[in-house]
């Protein structure tokens, strides 16, 4: 199978529909994600000037995609990242993040950052009161049962913060960032 990375603007109507389905399937175990509005989320990447996205195609079938949002002049947010569950753990997520990094690096973006929620107990900080000394808790963060923060760590992202109770008590968002370019 041949994996190709393409711009969202080059997607066919079918591939664009698949992007919404892949998003829904990838987050199916996390109810409430995107308020269930997967097609609307995909659409924002076609209409919003501060949003961009790229997709991974396997034999012309969309199997994953990653978006980015220009939130600061020099630091952009990676959001969202979704790989079709039937082909996860096959390197597609890595290929997408690397391709996004290369594009943003070429544009002079210095930092790529993201939030990866623990609303399901994938880390040791799930269910924990993070106040006081939130920064101290960061040093103790560890994966317990497969959390995407381990995926991002392998790609060179480091934890830069925690948003306590972002998804309800004890369900934090884990903020991660990576330097892309020279300073
Ligand atoms: C997270 C996700 C994008 C990873 O994509 P993928 O194509 O499965 O990842 P890769 O095959 O490139 O994995 C690269 C490495 O990260 C690890 N990894 C992947 N997903 C992981 C997870 N959920 N938890 C822990 N480690 C993970 C893999 O084991 C692999 O390690 P290895 O190279 O030592 O084998 C994908 O699993 C997904 O879409 N998950 C559901 C949606 C989601 O969580 N998105 C991110 C929210 S912030």
Coordinates of C-alpha atoms and ligand atoms in Angstrom, one line a residue:
X1 CA 0.0 0.0 0.0
X2 CA 1.2 3.5 -0.8
X3 CA 0.8 6.2 1.7
X4 CA 0.4 9.8 0.4
X5 CA 0.1 13.0 2.3
X6 CA -2.0 15.6 0.6
X7 CA -3.5 19.1 1.4
X8 CA -7.1 19.2 2.5
X9 CA -7.9 21.5 -0.5
X10 CA -7.0 18.6 -2.8
X11 CA -9.5 16.1 -1.3
X12 CA -12.4 14.7 -3.3
X13 CA -15.9 15.0 -2.0
X14 CA -15.7 11.3 -0.8
X15 CA -12.4 11.9 1.0
X16 CA -13.8 14.9 2.7
X17 CA -16.7 12.9 4.0
X18 CA -14.3 10.2 5.1
X19 CA -12.4 12.8 7.1
X20 CA -15.5 13.3 9.2
X21 CA -16.1 9.6 9.6
X22 CA -12.5 8.9 10.6
X23 CA -12.7 11.7 13.2
X24 CA -15.9 10.2 14.6
X25 CA -14.5 6.7 14.7
X26 CA -11.1 7.7 16.2
X27 CA -12.9 9.5 19.1
X28 CA -15.8 7.1 19.4
X29 CA -14.6 6.0 22.9
X30 CA -14.6 9.6 24.1
X31 CA -18.3 10.7 24.0
X32 CA -18.8 14.5 23.8
X33 CA -15.7 15.0 21.6
X34 CA -16.3 17.8 19.1
X35 CA -19.9 17.9 20.5
X36 CA -20.6 15.2 18.0
X37 CA -20.2 17.7 15.2
X38 CA -17.6 15.9 13.1
X39 CA -18.5 17.2 9.7
X40 CA -18.7 20.8 11.0
X41 CA -15.2 20.4 12.5
X42 CA -13.9 19.2 9.1
X43 CA -15.6 22.1 7.4
X44 CA -13.8 24.7 9.5
X45 CA -10.5 23.6 7.9
X46 CA -11.8 24.5 4.5
X47 CA -13.2 27.9 5.5
X48 CA -11.2 29.4 8.4
X49 CA -8.2 31.4 7.3
X50 CA -6.3 30.5 10.5
X51 CA -6.8 26.7 10.0
X52 CA -5.0 24.3 7.8
X53 CA -5.0 20.5 7.5
X54 CA -3.4 17.6 5.6
X55 CA -4.6 14.1 5.1
X56 CA -3.1 10.6 4.7
X57 CA -4.4 8.6 1.7
X58 CA -3.8 4.9 1.3
X59 CA -4.6 3.9 -2.3
X60 CA -6.7 7.1 -2.5
X61 CA -8.7 6.2 0.7
X62 CA -8.5 8.7 3.5
X63 CA -7.1 6.9 6.6
X64 CA -6.1 9.9 8.8
X65 CA -5.7 13.6 9.0
X66 CA -4.2 16.3 11.1
X67 CA -5.1 20.0 11.4
X68 CA -3.3 23.0 12.8
X69 CA -4.5 26.4 14.0
X70 CA -2.6 29.7 13.9
X71 CA -3.1 30.7 17.5
X72 CA 0.1 32.8 18.0
X73 CA 2.4 34.4 15.4
X74 CA 5.1 31.9 16.1
X75 CA 3.4 29.0 18.0
X76 CA 0.6 27.1 16.3
X77 CA -1.7 24.5 17.8
X78 CA -1.9 20.9 16.4
X79 CA -5.6 20.1 16.4
X80 CA -7.0 17.6 15.8
X81 CA -5.2 14.3 14.9
X82 CA -7.2 11.2 13.9
X83 CA -6.2 7.9 12.4
X84 CA -8.8 5.3 11.3
X85 CA -8.9 2.8 14.1
X86 CA -8.6 -0.1 11.6
X87 CA -5.1 1.1 10.7
X88 CA -3.8 2.6 13.9
X89 CA -0.3 1.7 15.2
X90 CA 0.9 1.4 11.6
X91 CA 2.9 4.6 11.5
X92 CA 0.2 6.8 9.9
X93 CA 0.0 9.2 12.9
X94 CA 3.7 9.6 12.9
X95 CA 3.8 10.3 9.2
X96 CA 1.1 12.9 9.5
X97 CA 2.7 14.8 12.4
X98 CA 6.1 14.7 10.7
X99 CA 4.6 16.1 7.5
X100 CA 2.8 18.9 9.4
X101 CA 6.0 19.8 11.2
X102 CA 7.9 20.0 8.0
X103 CA 5.3 22.3 6.4
X104 CA 5.1 24.6 9.4
X105 CA 8.9 24.6 9.9
X106 CA 9.2 25.8 6.3
X107 CA 6.8 28.6 7.1
X108 CA 9.0 29.8 10.0
X109 CA 6.7 28.5 12.8
X110 CA 8.9 28.0 15.9
X111 CA 6.7 26.0 18.2
X112 CA 4.0 23.4 17.6
X113 CA 1.9 22.7 20.7
X114 CA -1.2 20.6 21.5
X115 CA -3.5 19.6 24.3
X116 CA -4.2 15.9 24.9
X117 CA -7.0 15.2 27.3
X118 CA -7.0 12.5 30.0
X119 CA -10.7 12.1 30.4
X120 CA -10.5 8.3 30.5
X121 CA -7.8 7.4 32.9
X122 CA -4.8 6.9 30.6
X123 CA -2.3 8.5 33.0
X124 CA -1.5 8.5 36.7
X125 CA -2.9 12.0 37.1
X126 CA -6.5 11.0 36.2
X127 CA -8.7 11.5 39.3
X128 CA -6.0 13.5 41.1
X129 CA -6.5 17.0 42.6
X130 CA -3.7 18.9 40.8
X131 CA -3.9 22.0 43.0
X132 CA -1.8 23.2 44.7
X133 CA 1.6 22.8 42.9
X134 CA 0.4 21.9 39.5
X135 CA 3.9 22.3 38.1
X136 CA 5.2 19.7 40.6
X137 CA 2.6 17.2 39.4
X138 CA 3.9 17.5 35.8
X139 CA 7.2 15.9 36.9
X140 CA 5.3 12.8 38.1
X141 CA 3.2 12.3 34.9
X142 CA 3.3 8.7 33.6
X143 CA 1.2 6.6 31.2
X144 CA -0.9 3.9 32.9
X145 CA -3.0 2.4 30.0
X146 CA -2.2 3.7 26.6
X147 CA -2.5 7.5 26.4
X148 CA -1.7 9.5 23.2
X149 CA 0.7 11.6 25.3
X150 CA 3.2 8.7 25.0
X151 CA 2.7 8.9 21.2
X152 CA 3.6 12.6 21.2
X153 CA 6.6 12.0 23.6
X154 CA 8.0 9.6 21.1
X155 CA 7.8 12.4 18.5
X156 CA 9.8 14.8 20.6
X157 CA 7.0 16.7 22.3
X158 CA 7.4 17.6 26.0
X159 CA 4.8 18.3 28.6
X160 CA 4.7 22.0 29.2
X161 CA 1.6 22.3 31.4
X162 CA -1.6 20.9 32.8
X163 CA -5.1 22.4 32.6
X164 CA -6.7 21.0 35.8
X165 CA -10.2 19.6 35.6
X166 CA -10.6 20.7 31.9
X167 CA -13.0 17.9 31.3
X168 CA -14.5 17.6 34.8
X169 CA -12.9 17.0 38.2
X170 CA -9.7 15.0 37.8
X171 CA -9.8 15.0 34.0
X172 CA -7.0 17.3 32.9
X173 CA -5.8 18.4 29.6
X174 CA -2.1 17.7 29.1
X175 CA -0.3 20.5 27.2
X176 CA 2.7 19.5 25.1
X177 CA 5.0 21.4 22.8
X178 CA 8.0 20.9 20.5
X179 CA 10.4 23.4 19.0
X180 CA 10.3 23.2 15.2
X181 CA 12.7 25.8 14.0
X182 CA 16.0 27.5 14.8
X183 CA 15.9 30.5 17.1
Ligands
LIG1 C1 -3.0 8.8 18.6 C2 -3.0 8.4 17.2 C3 -3.2 9.6 16.3 C4 -1.7 7.7 16.8 O1 -1.7 7.3 15.4 P1 -1.1 5.9 15.0 O2 -1.0 5.9 13.5 O3 -1.8 4.9 15.6 O4 0.4 6.0 15.6 P2 1.8 5.4 15.1 O5 1.5 4.0 14.5 O6 2.5 6.4 14.2 O7 2.5 5.2 16.5 C5 3.8 5.7 16.8 C6 4.2 5.3 18.2 O8 3.3 5.8 19.2 C7 2.7 4.8 20.0 N1 1.2 5.1 20.2 C8 0.3 5.3 19.2 N2 -0.9 5.5 19.8 C9 -0.7 5.4 21.1 C10 -1.6 5.6 22.2 N3 -2.9 5.8 22.0 N4 -1.1 5.4 23.4 C11 0.2 5.2 23.6 N5 1.1 5.0 22.6 C12 0.6 5.1 21.4 C13 2.8 3.5 19.1 O9 2.9 2.4 19.9 C14 4.1 3.8 18.4 O10 5.2 3.4 19.1 P3 6.3 2.4 18.5 O11 6.8 3.2 17.3 O12 7.3 2.3 19.6 O13 5.6 1.2 18.2 C15 -4.2 7.4 16.8 O14 -4.0 6.2 17.7 C16 -5.6 7.9 17.0 O15 -6.2 8.5 16.1 N6 -6.1 7.8 18.2 C17 -7.5 8.3 18.5 C18 -7.6 9.8 18.5 C19 -6.6 10.5 19.3 O16 -6.3 10.1 20.5 N7 -6.0 11.5 18.8 C20 -5.0 12.3 19.5 C21 -5.7 13.2 20.5 S1 -4.7 14.4 21.2

